[in-house]
Short mmCIF file of C-alpha atoms in Angstrom, two decimals:
data_model
loop_
_atom_site.label_atom_id
_atom_site.label_comp_id
_atom_site.label_asym_id
_atom_site.label_seq_id
_atom_site.Cartn_x
_atom_site.Cartn_y
_atom_site.Cartn_z
CA MET A 1400 -44.04 77.78 107.62
CA TYR A 1401 -44.96 81.44 108.11
CA PHE A 1402 -42.30 83.48 109.92
CA SER A 1403 -42.71 86.67 111.91
CA VAL A 1404 -39.56 88.79 111.85
CA ILE A 1405 -39.50 90.95 115.00
CA ILE A 1406 -37.19 93.98 115.12
CA PRO A 1407 -36.90 96.33 118.11
CA VAL A 1408 -35.64 99.77 117.06
CA TYR A 1409 -34.35 102.67 119.10
CA ASN A 1410 -33.02 105.79 117.31
CA ARG A 1411 -31.50 103.84 114.42
CA PRO A 1412 -33.56 104.60 111.32
CA GLU A 1413 -30.74 104.29 108.77
CA GLU A 1414 -29.66 100.93 110.13
CA LEU A 1415 -33.22 99.73 109.79
CA ARG A 1416 -33.21 100.79 106.14
CA ASN A 1417 -30.28 98.46 105.43
CA LEU A 1418 -31.94 95.62 107.33
CA LEU A 1419 -35.26 96.00 105.50
CA GLN A 1420 -33.47 96.17 102.16
CA SER A 1421 -31.78 92.86 102.90
CA LEU A 1422 -35.10 91.31 103.94
CA SER A 1423 -36.69 92.44 100.68
CA ASN A 1424 -34.00 90.46 98.81
CA GLN A 1425 -34.81 87.10 100.43
CA THR A 1426 -35.29 84.09 98.16
CA PHE A 1427 -37.88 82.66 100.61
CA CYS A 1428 -40.50 85.31 101.31
CA ASN A 1429 -43.15 83.68 103.48
CA PHE A 1430 -42.75 86.08 106.38
CA GLU A 1431 -44.05 89.30 107.90
CA VAL A 1432 -41.96 92.03 109.51
CA VAL A 1433 -43.00 93.46 112.89
CA ILE A 1434 -41.14 96.66 113.80
CA VAL A 1435 -41.43 97.88 117.37
CA GLU A 1436 -40.22 101.46 117.71
CA ASP A 1437 -39.21 101.63 121.35
CA GLY A 1438 -39.68 105.31 122.24
CA SER A 1439 -37.24 106.68 119.67
CA ASP A 1440 -36.66 110.40 119.26
CA PHE A 1441 -35.69 109.75 115.63
CA THR A 1442 -38.31 107.33 114.39
CA ALA A 1443 -38.10 104.93 111.47
CA GLU A 1444 -41.77 105.12 110.52
CA THR A 1445 -41.06 106.85 107.19
CA ILE A 1446 -38.40 104.28 106.30
CA ALA A 1447 -40.72 101.43 107.22
CA GLY A 1448 -43.33 102.97 104.92
CA GLU A 1449 -40.88 102.94 102.02
CA PHE A 1450 -40.81 99.13 102.11
CA LYS A 1451 -44.54 98.42 102.50
CA GLU A 1452 -44.88 97.50 98.84
CA LYS A 1453 -41.97 95.04 99.11
CA LEU A 1454 -42.59 93.60 102.57
CA ASN A 1455 -45.59 92.78 104.76
CA ILE A 1456 -44.80 95.29 107.52
CA CYS A 1457 -46.48 95.98 110.85
CA TYR A 1458 -45.09 99.14 112.48
CA HIS A 1459 -45.80 99.88 116.14
CA PHE A 1460 -44.59 102.80 118.25
CA GLN A 1461 -44.50 102.62 122.04
CA GLU A 1462 -42.91 104.39 124.97
CA ASN A 1463 -39.42 103.17 125.78
CA THR A 1464 -39.39 99.88 127.69
CA GLY A 1465 -36.10 98.29 126.58
CA GLN A 1466 -35.32 95.85 123.79
CA GLY A 1467 -36.44 92.73 125.65
CA PHE A 1468 -39.91 94.06 126.36
CA ALA A 1469 -40.09 95.55 122.85
CA ARG A 1470 -39.55 92.04 121.48
CA ASN A 1471 -42.35 90.82 123.74
CA LYS A 1472 -44.66 93.41 122.22
CA GLY A 1473 -43.63 92.23 118.79
CA MET A 1474 -44.67 88.69 119.66
CA GLU A 1475 -48.06 89.95 120.84
CA LEU A 1476 -48.57 91.59 117.44
CA ALA A 1477 -47.10 88.76 115.36
CA LYS A 1478 -49.22 86.38 113.28
CA GLY A 1479 -46.59 83.82 112.33
CA ASP A 1480 -45.92 80.24 113.39
CA TYR A 1481 -42.28 80.96 114.17
CA PHE A 1482 -40.71 84.16 115.53
CA VAL A 1483 -37.31 85.36 114.29
CA PHE A 1484 -35.49 88.21 116.02
CA PHE A 1485 -32.89 90.51 114.51
CA ASP A 1486 -31.19 93.59 115.87
CA SER A 1487 -31.58 96.68 113.73
CA ASP A 1488 -27.83 96.81 113.01
CA CYS A 1489 -27.87 93.49 111.14
CA VAL A 1490 -27.98 92.73 107.43
CA ILE A 1491 -29.47 89.38 106.38
CA PRO A 1492 -28.00 87.25 103.55
CA SER A 1493 -30.52 86.56 100.80
CA GLY A 1494 -30.72 82.82 101.48
CA TYR A 1495 -31.27 83.08 105.23
CA PHE A 1496 -34.95 82.11 105.41
CA LYS A 1497 -34.64 79.41 102.76
CA ILE A 1498 -31.88 77.79 104.82
CA LEU A 1499 -33.69 78.26 108.13
CA ASN A 1500 -36.98 76.87 106.85
CA SER A 1501 -35.21 73.77 105.57
CA VAL A 1502 -33.11 73.18 108.69
CA ILE A 1503 -36.04 73.57 111.09
CA LYS A 1504 -37.90 70.81 109.23
CA GLU A 1505 -34.88 68.53 108.79
CA ARG A 1506 -33.69 68.74 112.41
CA GLY A 1507 -37.06 69.16 114.11
CA LEU A 1508 -36.06 72.36 115.85
CA ASP A 1509 -38.28 74.30 118.21
CA ALA A 1510 -35.82 77.18 118.45
CA HIS A 1511 -32.56 78.29 116.91
CA GLY A 1512 -29.70 80.73 117.14
CA GLY A 1513 -27.40 81.82 114.37
CA PRO A 1514 -23.90 83.31 114.31
CA ASP A 1515 -22.83 86.72 113.09
CA ASP A 1516 -20.14 87.64 110.62
CA ALA A 1517 -18.48 90.67 109.02
CA GLY A 1518 -19.29 91.65 105.45
CA ASP A 1519 -16.63 92.47 102.87
CA GLU A 1520 -17.65 96.12 102.98
CA PHE A 1521 -17.10 96.39 106.76
CA SER A 1522 -14.35 98.69 107.98
CA SER A 1523 -11.11 97.25 109.36
CA TRP A 1524 -12.29 98.18 112.87
CA GLN A 1525 -15.55 96.29 112.41
CA LYS A 1526 -13.77 93.24 111.01
CA ALA A 1527 -11.36 93.28 113.95
CA MET A 1528 -14.19 93.58 116.47
CA ASN A 1529 -16.11 90.79 114.76
CA PHE A 1530 -13.03 88.55 114.95
CA SER A 1531 -12.61 89.28 118.66
CA MET A 1532 -16.25 88.40 119.36
CA THR A 1533 -16.29 85.15 117.38
CA ALA A 1534 -12.78 83.64 117.34
CA PHE A 1535 -12.00 80.47 119.28
CA LEU A 1536 -8.89 82.13 120.76
CA THR A 1537 -11.02 84.81 122.42
CA THR A 1538 -14.38 83.16 123.14
CA GLY A 1539 -13.68 79.43 123.13
CA GLY A 1540 -16.12 79.09 120.25
CA ILE A 1541 -19.25 79.80 122.33
CA ARG A 1542 -20.54 82.44 119.88
CA GLY A 1543 -21.32 80.28 116.87
CA LYS A 1544 -18.28 78.09 116.22
CA MET A 1545 -18.93 75.14 118.52
CA LYS A 1546 -18.94 71.53 117.34
CA ASP A 1547 -22.11 70.54 119.25
CA PRO A 1548 -24.97 72.78 118.06
CA SER A 1549 -27.20 71.74 120.98
CA LYS A 1550 -24.93 73.56 123.46
CA TYR A 1551 -25.47 76.92 121.81
CA GLN A 1552 -27.19 79.75 123.68
CA ALA A 1553 -28.97 81.98 121.20
CA ARG A 1554 -28.40 85.74 121.13
CA GLY A 1555 -31.08 88.30 120.41
CA TYR A 1556 -29.42 89.70 117.29
CA ASN A 1557 -30.14 86.39 115.50
CA MET A 1558 -32.45 83.92 117.19
CA GLY A 1559 -35.93 82.48 116.91
CA PHE A 1560 -38.47 80.05 118.30
CA SER A 1561 -41.90 78.69 117.53
CA ARG A 1562 -45.20 80.08 118.75
CA ASP A 1563 -45.62 76.86 120.77
CA VAL A 1564 -42.41 77.70 122.67
CA TYR A 1565 -43.64 81.22 123.34
CA GLU A 1566 -47.02 80.05 124.61
CA GLU A 1567 -45.44 77.59 127.04
CA VAL A 1568 -42.26 79.38 128.14
CA GLY A 1569 -43.21 83.04 127.74
CA GLY A 1570 -41.10 85.92 126.56
CA PHE A 1571 -38.12 87.94 127.73
CA ILE A 1572 -38.07 88.69 131.47
CA HIS A 1573 -35.68 91.67 131.47
CA PRO A 1574 -35.60 94.74 129.21
CA ASN A 1575 -31.89 94.86 128.42
CA MET A 1576 -29.66 92.62 130.52
CA ALA A 1577 -28.92 89.09 129.25
CA GLU A 1578 -32.59 88.60 128.46
CA ASP A 1579 -31.79 86.58 125.32
CA ILE A 1580 -29.44 84.09 126.99
CA GLU A 1581 -31.78 83.70 129.96
CA LEU A 1582 -34.63 82.84 127.62
CA SER A 1583 -32.42 80.38 125.70
CA ILE A 1584 -31.65 78.55 128.94
CA ARG A 1585 -35.32 78.55 129.92
CA ILE A 1586 -36.35 77.13 126.53
CA LYS A 1587 -33.91 74.22 126.89
CA LYS A 1588 -34.94 73.51 130.47
CA ALA A 1589 -38.56 73.28 129.29
CA GLY A 1590 -37.53 70.40 127.02
CA PHE A 1591 -37.57 72.19 123.67
CA LYS A 1592 -34.90 71.63 121.04
CA LEU A 1593 -32.75 74.72 120.52
CA GLU A 1594 -29.65 74.45 118.36
CA LEU A 1595 -27.15 76.53 116.49
CA VAL A 1596 -27.86 76.83 112.76
CA ALA A 1597 -24.41 77.77 111.53
CA ASP A 1598 -25.50 78.59 107.99
CA ALA A 1599 -28.20 81.00 109.19
CA PHE A 1600 -25.74 83.81 109.88
CA VAL A 1601 -26.17 87.57 109.73
CA TYR A 1602 -23.81 90.43 109.01
CA HIS A 1603 -23.60 92.38 112.25
CA HIS A 1604 -22.43 96.01 112.35
CA ARG A 1605 -20.79 96.31 115.76
CA LYS A 1606 -19.90 99.40 117.74
CA ASN A 1607 -18.07 102.01 115.69
CA ASP A 1608 -15.38 102.97 118.19
CA PHE A 1609 -13.05 101.17 120.56
CA ALA A 1610 -14.40 102.72 123.78
CA SER A 1611 -17.99 101.66 122.96
CA PHE A 1612 -16.77 98.16 122.14
CA ILE A 1613 -15.04 97.84 125.52
CA ARG A 1614 -18.14 99.12 127.33
CA GLN A 1615 -20.25 96.56 125.47
CA SER A 1616 -17.83 93.75 126.38
CA HIS A 1617 -17.90 94.91 130.01
CA GLN A 1618 -21.70 94.73 129.95
CA PHE A 1619 -21.57 91.22 128.48
CA GLY A 1620 -19.44 90.15 131.44
CA ARG A 1621 -21.91 91.67 133.87
CA ASN A 1622 -24.76 89.97 132.04
CA ARG A 1623 -23.26 86.52 132.46
CA VAL A 1624 -23.14 86.86 136.25
CA PHE A 1625 -26.57 88.49 136.31
CA ILE A 1626 -28.11 85.38 134.71
CA THR A 1627 -27.08 83.29 137.71
CA ARG A 1628 -29.86 85.01 139.67
CA PHE A 1629 -32.26 82.94 137.57
CA HIS A 1630 -30.08 79.97 136.56
CA LYS A 1631 -27.33 79.01 138.99
CA ASP A 1632 -25.63 76.81 136.40
CA ALA A 1633 -25.31 79.58 133.79
CA LEU A 1634 -21.73 80.52 134.70
CA LYS A 1635 -19.23 78.06 133.21
CA LEU A 1636 -15.46 77.80 133.35
CA VAL A 1637 -15.12 79.32 129.89
CA HIS A 1638 -16.82 82.51 131.14
CA LEU A 1639 -14.17 82.89 133.86
CA LEU A 1640 -11.21 82.75 131.48
CA PRO A 1641 -11.38 86.52 130.77
CA VAL A 1642 -11.16 87.08 134.53
CA ALA A 1643 -8.00 84.98 134.65
CA PHE A 1644 -6.69 86.87 131.62
CA PHE A 1645 -7.25 90.23 133.32
CA ILE A 1646 -5.79 89.16 136.67
CA GLY A 1647 -2.78 87.66 134.89
CA LEU A 1648 -2.07 90.98 133.20
CA LEU A 1649 -2.34 92.79 136.54
CA LEU A 1650 0.06 90.37 138.24
CA LEU A 1651 2.57 90.23 135.40
CA PRO A 1652 4.70 93.25 136.46
CA LEU A 1653 4.73 92.10 140.09
CA SER A 1654 5.69 88.53 139.15
CA LEU A 1655 8.61 89.79 137.06
CA ILE A 1656 9.94 91.56 140.15
CA ILE A 1657 9.25 88.92 142.81
CA CYS A 1658 9.86 85.75 140.77
CA PRO A 1659 11.30 86.54 137.33
CA VAL A 1660 11.17 82.93 136.14
CA ILE A 1661 7.42 82.70 136.67
CA GLY A 1662 7.01 86.21 135.33
CA TYR A 1663 8.82 85.35 132.09
CA MET A 1664 6.71 82.20 131.70
CA ILE A 1665 3.51 84.22 132.08
CA ALA A 1666 4.81 86.83 129.64
CA ALA A 1667 5.70 84.11 127.14
CA CYS A 1668 2.14 82.73 127.31
CA TYR A 1669 0.67 86.15 126.56
CA LEU A 1670 3.18 86.67 123.75
CA LEU A 1671 2.41 83.31 122.12
CA TRP A 1672 -1.32 83.97 122.40
CA THR A 1673 -0.88 87.41 120.85
CA VAL A 1674 1.13 86.05 117.93
CA ALA A 1675 -1.41 83.28 117.32
CA LEU A 1676 -4.19 85.85 117.51
CA PHE A 1677 -2.49 88.13 114.98
CA PHE A 1678 -1.96 85.41 112.40
CA SER A 1679 -5.48 84.01 112.89
CA ALA A 1680 -7.02 87.43 112.23
CA CYS A 1681 -4.58 88.61 109.60
CA THR A 1682 -6.67 88.90 106.44
CA ASN A 1683 -4.50 91.99 106.06
CA LEU A 1684 -1.93 93.65 108.34
CA GLN A 1685 -4.27 96.37 109.52
CA VAL A 1686 -7.02 93.95 110.55
CA GLY A 1687 -4.44 91.73 112.26
CA PHE A 1688 -3.03 94.54 114.41
CA LEU A 1689 -6.47 95.93 115.22
CA ALA A 1690 -7.74 92.46 116.15
CA VAL A 1691 -4.99 92.14 118.74
CA LEU A 1692 -6.07 95.48 120.24
CA THR A 1693 -9.79 94.65 120.20
CA SER A 1694 -9.18 91.16 121.63
CA TYR A 1695 -7.25 92.54 124.59
CA GLY A 1696 -9.97 95.15 125.07
CA GLN A 1697 -12.74 92.59 124.82
CA LEU A 1698 -11.24 90.17 127.35
CA ILE A 1699 -10.32 92.91 129.81
CA GLY A 1700 -13.78 94.46 129.45
CA TYR A 1701 -15.56 91.12 129.89
CA GLY A 1702 -13.35 90.04 132.79
CA THR A 1703 -13.85 93.29 134.71
CA GLY A 1704 -17.59 93.06 134.00
CA VAL A 1705 -17.76 89.60 135.57
CA LEU A 1706 -15.86 90.81 138.63
CA ARG A 1707 -17.97 93.96 138.98
CA GLU A 1708 -21.29 92.14 138.85
CA TYR A 1709 -20.03 89.37 141.15
CA PHE A 1710 -18.98 91.81 143.89
CA TYR A 1711 -22.14 93.83 143.33
CA SER A 1712 -24.21 90.68 143.95
CA LEU A 1713 -22.35 90.10 147.23
CA ILE A 1714 -23.11 93.52 148.67
CA LYS A 1715 -26.65 93.91 147.33
#
């Protein structure tokens, strides 16, 4: 199978260098790399040129349209049988394509999504943020740790599908708001087989500061409600848990005053969850403490994002 790796880039040349270096180290090399520079002020054309002797690279510059539409352009330019999408802030383990090629054939997949992880060299902040975004205690396992791979909804930082899927279903319908999850749902509804490939993971460099991480989590919450404009069944109970988490925190002080018994019970639940979170994340003390902070930030950000987009949809 011949893969087309499609990478949208916007003002992140150094990140792209790390990604291309990891792709040049693959043990299975039957792929091309399509880079779509999406209106960057700081382009990566020179960096792409540095790898042209190691990789089969197609570089394309366009005016800014958003990452979803940049991926669409990449598919128009691609020559492969199967499209694989990475974000520019990812690093790919050397055995990724060997594993993916094997699993696609063994399981008869039309599309796939893979999880993300933190590398050993990641900072404590990045490891804590990665834990918050992937742990069962914070996400319910929906981001790559579920038991049934067929329930997975692929994310744009690590997903792919065949040319046949693209020709029947089409590409991304929004430039930068839940376009990857929407397409995953559409692929499944068209009858294609999309599953999680747990061993096809990437190392994902997340936001570098706490405020950016919260803003990103808030946007993820908005995205989940936004998808319901296209797929009414996209919002599940698990996506509402951060809303309950946020409302519970707001009501905690009031409940301690009005009904202390209930208030203490609620406080005990949060305390037990926090302790479990700390020990689950505690590869070292610093990561454990930071993971508690990022997990609270992530759930509050996501919960408020869901509420914001829901009320926005009511008044629009």
